[in-house]
């Protein structure tokens, strides 16, 4: 193929490697010269050696502008190894330096398209530096751009948090470590930030010992009266169908009466059942008993007894003391929110809420209360100086399940609402999951930035593909082939779609999520009696 007149012909970056065949809005076709690609494969510049491969970038000149495109698919034309048809997606454009032909000032989006017959050139590492260079916006560097060793991949914090983000990846791909890395970098950038992380497996406490506040059932002290009425129903009601509605009406009336006993209720005037006013559980059971005594028929006492018995059962169960202790009746709402939301942060901007010790029956209610309080705080503090909060949910598919797995829980509704409306109020949502296809429809599409590590399941891959912008499709096709610690980042938080390798994280900052080494651990022996004894003691005491 002839060389372009004013390109620096002596350099490999200036060699033509193909021609534009067909132009369409976002995706177009080019014909690569197989011999030109083979010649570049021995270059020391990793970007040039990678030229023309699926997932690599190429450039085309339009006037004084370089257009950058990503290679999505490749196939031989008529079995001729010298002619390769490739589908490319346009990523953006940058200006051309007149003397050297180099690219600079890259920006997303395309203003002019090349015409069929325009020549195609490889992208060099110096071009990639311009494409992926972080601009002046606040950003955190999290790894290196593939396939380079020195070009840093950056996430723009304001754009990423302003429109929510999702971190996806199958088990074992390094997802938890990647999440810890991103949060550590954000904490370093904003040591007075406000981050709340829901940790269902107790993995992240070890990662944030130095710069986070750690809460579990031993020190969470979440007052039960912070629950709204819907959450009260999830905990105290055991019936379904029409019986549940009867029970709910009785519970609403009795909770309202119990709250009215507090002096705060008198200051408010018109009290609602959802208002977070402290009340005594003993008052609630007494009111239930009194209301039951007013009934004429014996058969009508069943709903009252059901609710009363459930409340007594929860009060007596030591597993619930972190939330239903008699010590939590004081008005501790301000101090609770100050601790959990890091207001002020005292240089520890992240709260790790370890819910692994919470009884499974009320785990979703605890997460619902925390999530709703983040959202309600943002709504009711709108006229105050803003304190945006980032809420990070590990194992997000458990709390915002799809219609297929829906359990109609309040946590799914509040997290879906945060996904749709949170950014208006300064609430950001970070979702971490290995099963994106089990997430509620629409929640993933509300995430402006998606970081996808390897996904082995085809349904998950299809689900992520549907949520991604059209121009990133070429990157998405490589999701099943990503190595551990690699990810595809697309959306608002990155300058342009990028494949990157996450930085290694210090041992002390990693979550406790390492896979057990069976071959090594099965060689260890001795002390099993003591292990069993200690384990059974903890098991029987339920962790206390």
Coordinates of C-alpha atoms in Angstrom, one line a residue:
X1 CA 0.0 0.0 0.0
X2 CA 1.3 3.5 -0.8
X3 CA 2.5 5.7 2.1
X4 CA 0.6 8.9 2.9
X5 CA 2.6 11.9 1.6
X6 CA 3.2 14.0 4.7
X7 CA 3.4 11.1 7.3
X8 CA 6.8 10.5 8.8
X9 CA 7.5 7.4 6.7
X10 CA 10.7 6.4 8.5
X11 CA 8.8 5.4 11.6
X12 CA 6.7 2.3 12.1
X13 CA 3.9 4.5 13.5
X14 CA 3.8 6.3 10.1
X15 CA 3.3 3.1 8.1
X16 CA -0.1 2.5 6.5
X17 CA -1.6 -0.8 7.7
X18 CA -5.0 -0.7 5.9
X19 CA -7.8 1.2 4.1
X20 CA -11.2 2.3 5.2
X21 CA -13.8 0.2 3.3
X22 CA -17.1 1.3 4.7
X23 CA -18.3 4.1 7.1
X24 CA -21.3 4.0 9.4
X25 CA -22.3 6.1 12.5
X26 CA -20.4 4.4 15.2
X27 CA -19.1 1.2 13.7
X28 CA -17.3 0.9 10.3
X29 CA -15.2 -1.5 8.3
X30 CA -11.5 -1.4 7.3
X31 CA -9.3 -3.7 5.3
X32 CA -6.0 -4.5 6.9
X33 CA -2.8 -5.4 5.0
X34 CA -1.8 -8.8 6.5
X35 CA 1.9 -8.3 5.6
X36 CA 2.0 -4.8 7.2
X37 CA 0.5 -6.2 10.4
X38 CA 3.1 -9.0 10.4
X39 CA 5.9 -6.6 9.9
X40 CA 4.8 -4.5 13.0
X41 CA 4.4 -7.6 15.2
X42 CA 8.2 -7.5 15.9
X43 CA 8.3 -3.9 17.1
X44 CA 9.6 -3.1 20.6
X45 CA 6.7 -0.7 21.1
X46 CA 4.0 -2.9 22.6
X47 CA 1.2 -0.8 21.1
X48 CA 2.6 -1.0 17.6
X49 CA 3.3 -4.8 18.0
X50 CA -0.4 -5.1 19.0
X51 CA -1.6 -3.1 15.9
X52 CA -4.6 -4.6 14.2
X53 CA -5.5 -7.1 16.9
X54 CA -9.0 -7.3 18.4
X55 CA -9.2 -4.8 21.2
X56 CA -6.3 -2.6 19.9
X57 CA -6.6 0.9 18.5
X58 CA -6.0 2.3 15.0
X59 CA -6.1 5.9 13.6
X60 CA -7.2 7.6 10.4
X61 CA -6.6 11.2 9.3
X62 CA -9.4 13.5 8.5
X63 CA -8.0 17.0 7.6
X64 CA -5.9 18.1 10.6
X65 CA -7.5 15.6 13.0
X66 CA -6.7 12.0 13.9
X67 CA -9.7 9.7 14.4
X68 CA -9.1 6.9 16.9
X69 CA -11.0 3.6 16.5
X70 CA -11.1 0.3 18.4
X71 CA -10.9 -3.0 16.5
X72 CA -13.9 -5.2 17.3
X73 CA -13.8 -8.2 14.9
X74 CA -11.5 -9.5 12.2
X75 CA -11.9 -12.0 9.3
X76 CA -10.1 -13.0 6.1
X77 CA -11.5 -11.8 2.8
X78 CA -11.8 -14.7 0.3
X79 CA -9.3 -16.8 2.3
X80 CA -6.5 -14.3 1.4
X81 CA -4.2 -13.9 4.4
X82 CA -3.1 -10.5 2.8
X83 CA -6.5 -9.0 3.1
X84 CA -8.3 -8.9 6.5
X85 CA -11.7 -7.2 7.0
X86 CA -12.1 -5.6 10.5
X87 CA -15.0 -4.0 12.2
X88 CA -14.0 -0.9 14.1
X89 CA -15.8 1.4 16.6
X90 CA -14.9 5.1 16.7
X91 CA -13.7 6.3 20.2
X92 CA -12.8 9.9 19.6
X93 CA -10.4 12.3 17.9
X94 CA -7.3 14.3 18.6
X95 CA -5.4 17.1 16.8
X96 CA -2.4 16.3 14.6
X97 CA 0.9 18.0 15.2
X98 CA 1.9 19.4 11.8
X99 CA 5.7 18.7 11.9
X100 CA 5.7 15.2 13.5
X101 CA 2.2 13.9 12.7
X102 CA 1.7 13.1 16.4
X103 CA -1.6 13.1 18.1
X104 CA -2.4 15.5 20.9
X105 CA -5.5 17.0 22.7
X106 CA -7.6 13.9 22.5
X107 CA -11.4 14.1 23.2
X108 CA -14.3 11.7 23.2
X109 CA -16.7 11.8 20.2
X110 CA -16.4 12.3 16.5
X111 CA -17.1 15.5 14.5
X112 CA -16.0 14.4 11.0
X113 CA -15.8 10.9 9.5
X114 CA -13.2 9.6 7.1
X115 CA -14.3 8.6 3.5
X116 CA -13.9 5.1 2.1
X117 CA -10.4 4.7 0.8
X118 CA -8.8 6.7 3.6
X119 CA -5.7 5.1 5.0
X120 CA -5.4 3.5 8.4
X121 CA -2.4 3.8 10.6
X122 CA -1.2 2.0 13.8
X123 CA -1.5 3.7 17.2
X124 CA 1.9 4.1 19.0
X125 CA 2.5 4.2 22.8
X126 CA 3.0 8.0 22.6
X127 CA -0.4 8.2 20.9
X128 CA -1.9 6.1 23.7
X129 CA -0.3 8.4 26.3
X130 CA -2.2 11.3 24.7
X131 CA -5.5 9.3 24.5
X132 CA -5.4 8.1 28.1
X133 CA -3.6 11.0 29.7
X134 CA -5.6 12.3 32.7
X135 CA -6.7 15.9 32.3
X136 CA -7.0 18.5 35.1
X137 CA -10.1 17.0 36.7
X138 CA -9.8 15.3 40.1
X139 CA -8.8 11.7 39.4
X140 CA -7.3 8.6 40.9
X141 CA -4.8 6.3 39.1
X142 CA -5.7 2.6 39.5
X143 CA -3.5 0.7 37.1
X144 CA -1.8 0.6 33.6
X145 CA -3.4 0.7 30.2
X146 CA -3.2 -2.6 28.4
X147 CA -0.8 -3.6 26.7
X148 CA 1.6 -0.9 28.0
X149 CA 3.7 -1.0 31.2
X150 CA 3.9 2.8 31.9
X151 CA 0.7 4.5 30.7
X152 CA -1.5 5.1 33.8
X153 CA -5.2 4.4 33.7
X154 CA -7.2 7.1 35.6
X155 CA -10.8 7.3 37.0
X156 CA -12.4 10.7 37.2
X157 CA -13.8 10.8 40.7
X158 CA -16.5 13.4 40.2
X159 CA -17.9 11.9 37.0
X160 CA -17.7 8.3 38.4
X161 CA -19.4 9.1 41.7
X162 CA -21.8 11.7 40.3
X163 CA -23.5 9.0 38.1
X164 CA -22.9 5.8 40.1
X165 CA -20.5 3.0 39.2
X166 CA -20.6 -0.8 39.1
X167 CA -17.6 -3.2 39.5
X168 CA -18.4 -6.7 38.0
X169 CA -16.4 -9.9 37.8
X170 CA -16.7 -13.6 38.4
X171 CA -15.5 -15.1 41.7
X172 CA -11.7 -15.3 41.8
X173 CA -10.9 -12.6 39.3
X174 CA -9.6 -10.2 42.0
X175 CA -12.9 -8.2 42.3
X176 CA -12.7 -7.6 46.1
X177 CA -9.0 -6.4 45.9
X178 CA -9.9 -4.1 43.0
X179 CA -12.8 -2.6 45.0
X180 CA -10.4 -2.1 48.0
X181 CA -7.8 -0.5 45.7
X182 CA -10.4 2.0 44.2
X183 CA -11.7 2.9 47.6
X184 CA -8.2 3.3 49.1
X185 CA -7.3 5.7 46.2
X186 CA -10.5 7.7 46.7
X187 CA -9.8 7.9 50.5
X188 CA -6.3 9.1 49.8
X189 CA -7.7 11.8 47.4
X190 CA -10.4 12.8 49.9
X191 CA -9.4 12.0 53.5
X192 CA -12.5 13.9 54.8
X193 CA -14.9 12.0 52.5
X194 CA -18.1 10.2 53.5
X195 CA -18.2 6.5 52.4
X196 CA -20.4 3.8 53.7
X197 CA -19.7 0.2 52.7
X198 CA -22.0 -2.7 53.3
X199 CA -19.7 -5.8 53.7
X200 CA -21.8 -9.1 53.8
X201 CA -18.8 -11.4 54.4
X202 CA -16.6 -9.5 56.8
X203 CA -13.8 -9.2 54.1
X204 CA -13.0 -5.5 54.1
X205 CA -12.4 -4.8 57.8
X206 CA -8.7 -6.0 57.5
X207 CA -8.2 -3.7 54.4
X208 CA -9.3 -0.5 56.1
X209 CA -7.9 -0.8 59.6
X210 CA -5.8 2.3 59.3
X211 CA -8.2 4.6 57.4
X212 CA -11.6 3.3 58.1
X213 CA -14.1 2.9 61.0
X214 CA -15.2 -0.7 61.4
X215 CA -18.6 -1.7 62.6
X216 CA -20.2 -5.1 63.2
X217 CA -22.8 -6.5 65.6
X218 CA -20.6 -5.8 68.6
X219 CA -20.4 -2.0 68.1
X220 CA -23.0 -1.0 65.4
X221 CA -25.7 -0.1 68.0
X222 CA -28.4 0.6 65.4
X223 CA -31.6 1.7 67.2
X224 CA -34.7 -0.3 66.1
X225 CA -36.8 2.9 66.0
X226 CA -34.9 4.2 63.0
X227 CA -36.8 1.7 60.9
X228 CA -39.7 3.1 58.9
X229 CA -43.1 1.3 58.9
X230 CA -42.3 -0.9 55.9
X231 CA -39.2 -2.2 57.6
X232 CA -41.1 -2.7 60.9
X233 CA -43.5 -4.9 58.9
X234 CA -40.7 -7.0 57.5
X235 CA -39.3 -7.7 61.0
X236 CA -42.5 -8.0 63.1
X237 CA -45.1 -9.5 60.7
X238 CA -45.1 -13.2 59.9
X239 CA -48.3 -13.5 57.8
X240 CA -49.0 -13.3 54.1
X241 CA -52.0 -12.2 52.0
X242 CA -55.1 -10.5 53.6
X243 CA -53.9 -11.5 57.1
X244 CA -50.8 -9.4 56.6
X245 CA -52.8 -6.3 55.9
X246 CA -54.8 -6.7 59.0
X247 CA -51.6 -7.2 61.1
X248 CA -50.0 -4.2 59.4
X249 CA -53.0 -1.9 60.3
X250 CA -52.8 -3.0 63.9
X251 CA -49.0 -2.5 64.0
X252 CA -49.2 1.0 62.5
X253 CA -51.7 2.1 65.1
X254 CA -49.8 0.7 68.0
X255 CA -46.4 2.1 66.9
X256 CA -47.9 5.5 66.5
X257 CA -49.3 5.3 70.0
X258 CA -45.9 4.2 71.4
X259 CA -44.1 7.0 69.6
X260 CA -46.6 9.6 71.0
X261 CA -45.4 8.8 74.5
X262 CA -42.0 10.4 73.7
X263 CA -41.7 14.1 74.5
X264 CA -40.2 14.6 70.9
X265 CA -43.6 13.7 69.5
X266 CA -45.2 16.7 71.3
X267 CA -42.7 19.0 69.6
X268 CA -43.5 17.7 66.2
X269 CA -47.3 18.0 66.4
X270 CA -48.6 15.8 63.5
X271 CA -46.7 12.6 63.9
X272 CA -46.4 9.9 61.2
X273 CA -45.6 6.2 61.7
X274 CA -42.5 6.6 59.6
X275 CA -40.9 9.4 61.7
X276 CA -37.7 8.2 63.4
X277 CA -38.9 8.9 67.0
X278 CA -37.6 6.7 69.9
X279 CA -40.1 4.5 71.6
X280 CA -39.9 1.6 74.1
X281 CA -40.6 -2.0 72.9
X282 CA -42.2 -2.6 76.2
X283 CA -44.6 0.3 75.5
X284 CA -45.4 -1.3 72.2
X285 CA -46.2 -4.7 73.7
X286 CA -48.3 -3.0 76.5
X287 CA -50.3 -1.0 73.9
X288 CA -50.8 -4.2 71.9
X289 CA -52.1 -5.9 75.1
X290 CA -54.4 -3.0 75.9
X291 CA -55.8 -2.8 72.3
X292 CA -56.4 -6.5 72.4
X293 CA -58.3 -6.1 75.7
X294 CA -60.7 -3.7 73.9
X295 CA -61.8 -6.4 71.5
X296 CA -65.3 -8.0 71.8
X297 CA -64.6 -11.3 70.1
X298 CA -62.0 -13.8 71.2
X299 CA -61.2 -14.7 67.5
X300 CA -60.0 -11.2 66.9
X301 CA -57.1 -11.5 69.3
X302 CA -55.0 -13.6 67.0
X303 CA -53.3 -10.8 65.1
X304 CA -52.4 -9.0 68.3
X305 CA -50.9 -12.2 69.8
X306 CA -48.9 -12.9 66.6
X307 CA -47.3 -9.5 66.7
X308 CA -46.7 -9.4 70.5
X309 CA -45.2 -12.9 70.4
X310 CA -42.8 -11.9 67.6
X311 CA -41.7 -8.8 69.4
X312 CA -41.1 -10.8 72.6
X313 CA -39.2 -13.4 70.6
X314 CA -36.9 -10.8 69.1
X315 CA -36.3 -9.1 72.5
X316 CA -35.3 -12.4 74.0
X317 CA -33.0 -13.4 71.2
X318 CA -29.3 -12.4 72.0
X319 CA -28.5 -12.3 68.2
X320 CA -30.7 -9.2 67.9
X321 CA -29.2 -7.2 70.7
X322 CA -27.2 -5.0 68.3
X323 CA -30.5 -3.5 67.2
X324 CA -33.2 -4.4 69.7
X325 CA -31.5 -3.8 73.0
X326 CA -33.3 -1.9 75.7
X327 CA -30.2 0.4 75.9
X328 CA -30.9 1.8 72.4
X329 CA -34.1 3.8 73.3
X330 CA -32.3 7.1 74.0
X331 CA -32.3 9.6 71.1
X332 CA -29.0 8.6 69.6
X333 CA -29.9 9.4 66.0
X334 CA -27.4 12.3 65.6
X335 CA -24.5 10.3 67.1
X336 CA -25.4 7.2 65.1
X337 CA -25.4 9.1 61.9
X338 CA -22.2 11.0 62.8
X339 CA -20.4 7.7 63.3
X340 CA -21.8 5.8 60.3
X341 CA -21.6 8.7 57.8
X342 CA -18.2 10.0 59.0
X343 CA -19.5 13.4 59.9
X344 CA -16.8 14.6 60.7
X345 CA -14.5 11.9 59.2
X346 CA -11.4 12.5 61.5
X347 CA -9.2 11.3 58.6
X348 CA -11.1 8.0 58.4
X349 CA -13.5 8.6 55.5
X350 CA -14.9 5.1 55.2
X351 CA -17.3 3.1 57.4
X352 CA -17.2 -0.6 56.9
X353 CA -20.5 -2.1 58.0
X354 CA -19.8 -5.9 58.5
X355 CA -23.2 -7.5 58.4
X356 CA -21.9 -11.1 58.4
X357 CA -22.9 -11.5 62.0
X358 CA -26.4 -10.2 61.5
X359 CA -29.1 -12.9 61.6
X360 CA -30.0 -13.7 58.0
X361 CA -33.7 -13.0 58.6
X362 CA -33.0 -9.3 59.1
X363 CA -29.9 -8.7 57.1
X364 CA -31.8 -7.1 54.3
X365 CA -33.7 -4.9 56.8
X366 CA -30.4 -3.7 58.3
X367 CA -29.1 -2.9 54.8
X368 CA -32.4 -1.2 54.0
X369 CA -32.2 1.0 57.1
X370 CA -28.6 2.1 56.3
X371 CA -29.4 2.8 52.7
X372 CA -32.6 4.7 53.4
X373 CA -30.9 6.8 56.0
X374 CA -28.2 7.8 53.5
X375 CA -30.9 8.8 51.1
X376 CA -33.2 10.5 53.6
X377 CA -30.3 12.4 55.1
X378 CA -29.5 13.7 51.6
X379 CA -33.1 14.8 51.1
X380 CA -33.7 16.5 54.4
X381 CA -30.3 18.3 54.4
X382 CA -30.9 19.9 51.0
X383 CA -30.7 23.5 52.4
X384 CA -27.6 22.7 54.4
X385 CA -23.9 22.8 53.1
X386 CA -23.7 19.6 51.0
X387 CA -22.1 16.5 52.4
X388 CA -22.3 13.9 49.5
X389 CA -22.2 10.3 50.6
X390 CA -21.0 7.2 48.6
X391 CA -22.8 4.0 49.5
X392 CA -21.0 0.9 48.3
X393 CA -22.8 -2.5 48.2
X394 CA -20.8 -5.7 48.0
X395 CA -22.8 -8.7 46.7
X396 CA -25.3 -6.2 45.3
X397 CA -27.4 -8.9 43.5
X398 CA -28.5 -10.1 47.0
X399 CA -30.1 -6.7 47.8
X400 CA -31.4 -5.5 44.4
X401 CA -32.5 -8.8 42.8
X402 CA -34.0 -9.0 39.3
X403 CA -37.8 -9.7 38.9
X404 CA -36.9 -13.4 38.5
X405 CA -35.5 -13.5 42.1
X406 CA -37.5 -10.6 43.6
X407 CA -38.5 -11.0 47.2
X408 CA -40.3 -7.6 47.4
X409 CA -38.0 -6.5 50.2
X410 CA -37.6 -2.8 51.1
X411 CA -33.9 -2.9 50.5
X412 CA -34.4 -3.6 46.8
X413 CA -36.8 -0.6 46.5
X414 CA -34.6 1.9 48.3
X415 CA -31.4 0.9 46.4
X416 CA -33.3 1.1 43.1
X417 CA -34.6 4.5 44.1
X418 CA -31.0 5.7 44.9
X419 CA -29.9 4.4 41.5
X420 CA -32.6 6.5 39.8
X421 CA -32.6 9.6 41.9
X422 CA -29.6 9.6 44.2
X423 CA -27.4 11.9 42.1
X424 CA -29.9 14.7 42.4
X425 CA -29.4 14.7 46.1
X426 CA -25.6 14.0 46.3
X427 CA -25.9 10.2 47.0
X428 CA -23.6 8.0 44.9
X429 CA -24.1 4.2 44.6
X430 CA -21.3 1.7 44.0
X431 CA -22.5 -1.8 43.2
X432 CA -20.1 -4.8 43.4
X433 CA -21.4 -8.1 42.1
X434 CA -20.3 -11.4 40.4
X435 CA -23.8 -11.9 38.9
X436 CA -24.9 -8.8 37.0
X437 CA -27.7 -10.8 35.4
X438 CA -29.3 -11.3 38.8
X439 CA -29.5 -7.5 39.4
X440 CA -32.8 -5.7 39.0
X441 CA -33.5 -4.5 35.4
X442 CA -32.4 -1.0 34.9
X443 CA -30.1 -0.7 38.0
X444 CA -27.0 -1.5 36.0
X445 CA -28.0 0.9 33.2
X446 CA -28.2 3.7 35.8
X447 CA -24.5 3.2 36.5
X448 CA -22.6 5.8 34.5
X449 CA -19.3 3.9 34.9
X450 CA -18.9 0.2 34.5
X451 CA -15.7 -1.7 35.4
X452 CA -16.0 -5.2 34.2
X453 CA -13.5 -7.9 35.1
X454 CA -13.7 -11.4 33.6
X455 CA -17.3 -12.8 33.5
X456 CA -17.5 -16.5 32.8
X457 CA -21.3 -16.8 32.5
X458 CA -22.8 -16.0 29.1
X459 CA -26.0 -14.5 30.5
X460 CA -23.9 -12.1 32.6
X461 CA -21.8 -11.2 29.6
X462 CA -25.0 -10.5 27.5
X463 CA -26.4 -8.4 30.4
X464 CA -23.3 -6.2 30.7
X465 CA -23.1 -5.8 26.9
X466 CA -26.7 -4.5 26.9
X467 CA -25.8 -1.9 29.5
X468 CA -22.7 -0.7 27.7
X469 CA -22.5 2.2 25.2
X470 CA -22.2 1.1 21.5
X471 CA -18.7 2.4 21.1
X472 CA -17.3 0.0 23.8
X473 CA -18.6 -3.2 22.2
X474 CA -15.2 -4.2 20.8
X475 CA -13.8 -4.0 24.4
X476 CA -16.7 -6.1 25.7
X477 CA -16.0 -9.0 23.4
X478 CA -12.7 -9.5 25.3
X479 CA -14.5 -9.8 28.8
X480 CA -14.4 -13.6 28.8
X481 CA -10.7 -13.5 28.0
X482 CA -9.5 -11.1 30.6
X483 CA -6.8 -12.2 33.0
X484 CA -7.1 -11.8 36.8
X485 CA -6.7 -8.2 37.9
X486 CA -7.6 -6.9 34.4
X487 CA -10.8 -5.0 33.6
X488 CA -12.6 -3.1 30.9
X489 CA -13.6 0.4 32.1
X490 CA -16.2 2.3 30.2
X491 CA -18.5 5.3 30.8
X492 CA -18.3 8.7 32.5
X493 CA -15.4 7.9 34.9
X494 CA -12.9 7.3 32.1
X495 CA -11.7 9.5 29.2
X496 CA -12.5 6.7 26.7
X497 CA -13.2 3.0 27.0
X498 CA -10.0 1.3 28.3
X499 CA -8.7 -2.2 29.1
X500 CA -6.4 -1.9 32.2
X501 CA -4.4 -4.0 34.6
X502 CA -5.1 -3.0 38.3
X503 CA -2.1 -2.1 40.4
X504 CA -1.0 -4.6 43.0
X505 CA -2.2 -3.7 46.5
X506 CA -0.1 -3.9 49.6
X507 CA -0.8 -7.0 51.7
X508 CA -2.1 -4.9 54.7
X509 CA -4.6 -3.1 52.5
X510 CA -6.1 -6.2 50.9
X511 CA -9.5 -7.7 51.9
X512 CA -9.6 -11.1 53.6
X513 CA -10.9 -12.9 50.5
X514 CA -8.0 -15.0 49.4
X515 CA -8.8 -18.5 48.1
X516 CA -7.6 -21.3 50.3
X517 CA -4.6 -23.2 49.0
X518 CA -5.8 -26.8 49.4
X519 CA -2.5 -28.4 48.4
X520 CA -0.7 -26.5 51.0
X521 CA -3.3 -26.4 53.8
X522 CA -4.0 -30.1 53.6
X523 CA -0.4 -30.9 54.6
X524 CA -0.8 -29.2 57.9
X525 CA -1.9 -31.3 60.9
X526 CA -2.1 -31.2 64.7
X527 CA -4.2 -29.1 67.0
X528 CA -7.6 -30.2 65.5
X529 CA -9.1 -30.9 69.0
X530 CA -8.5 -27.3 70.1
X531 CA -9.7 -26.0 66.7
X532 CA -13.0 -27.9 67.1
X533 CA -13.4 -26.8 70.8
X534 CA -12.9 -23.1 70.0
X535 CA -15.1 -23.2 66.9
X536 CA -18.0 -25.0 68.7
X537 CA -17.8 -22.4 71.6
X538 CA -18.1 -19.5 69.1
X539 CA -20.8 -21.4 67.2
X540 CA -22.9 -21.9 70.3
X541 CA -22.4 -18.3 71.5
X542 CA -23.2 -17.1 67.9
X543 CA -20.0 -15.1 67.7
X544 CA -20.3 -13.4 71.1

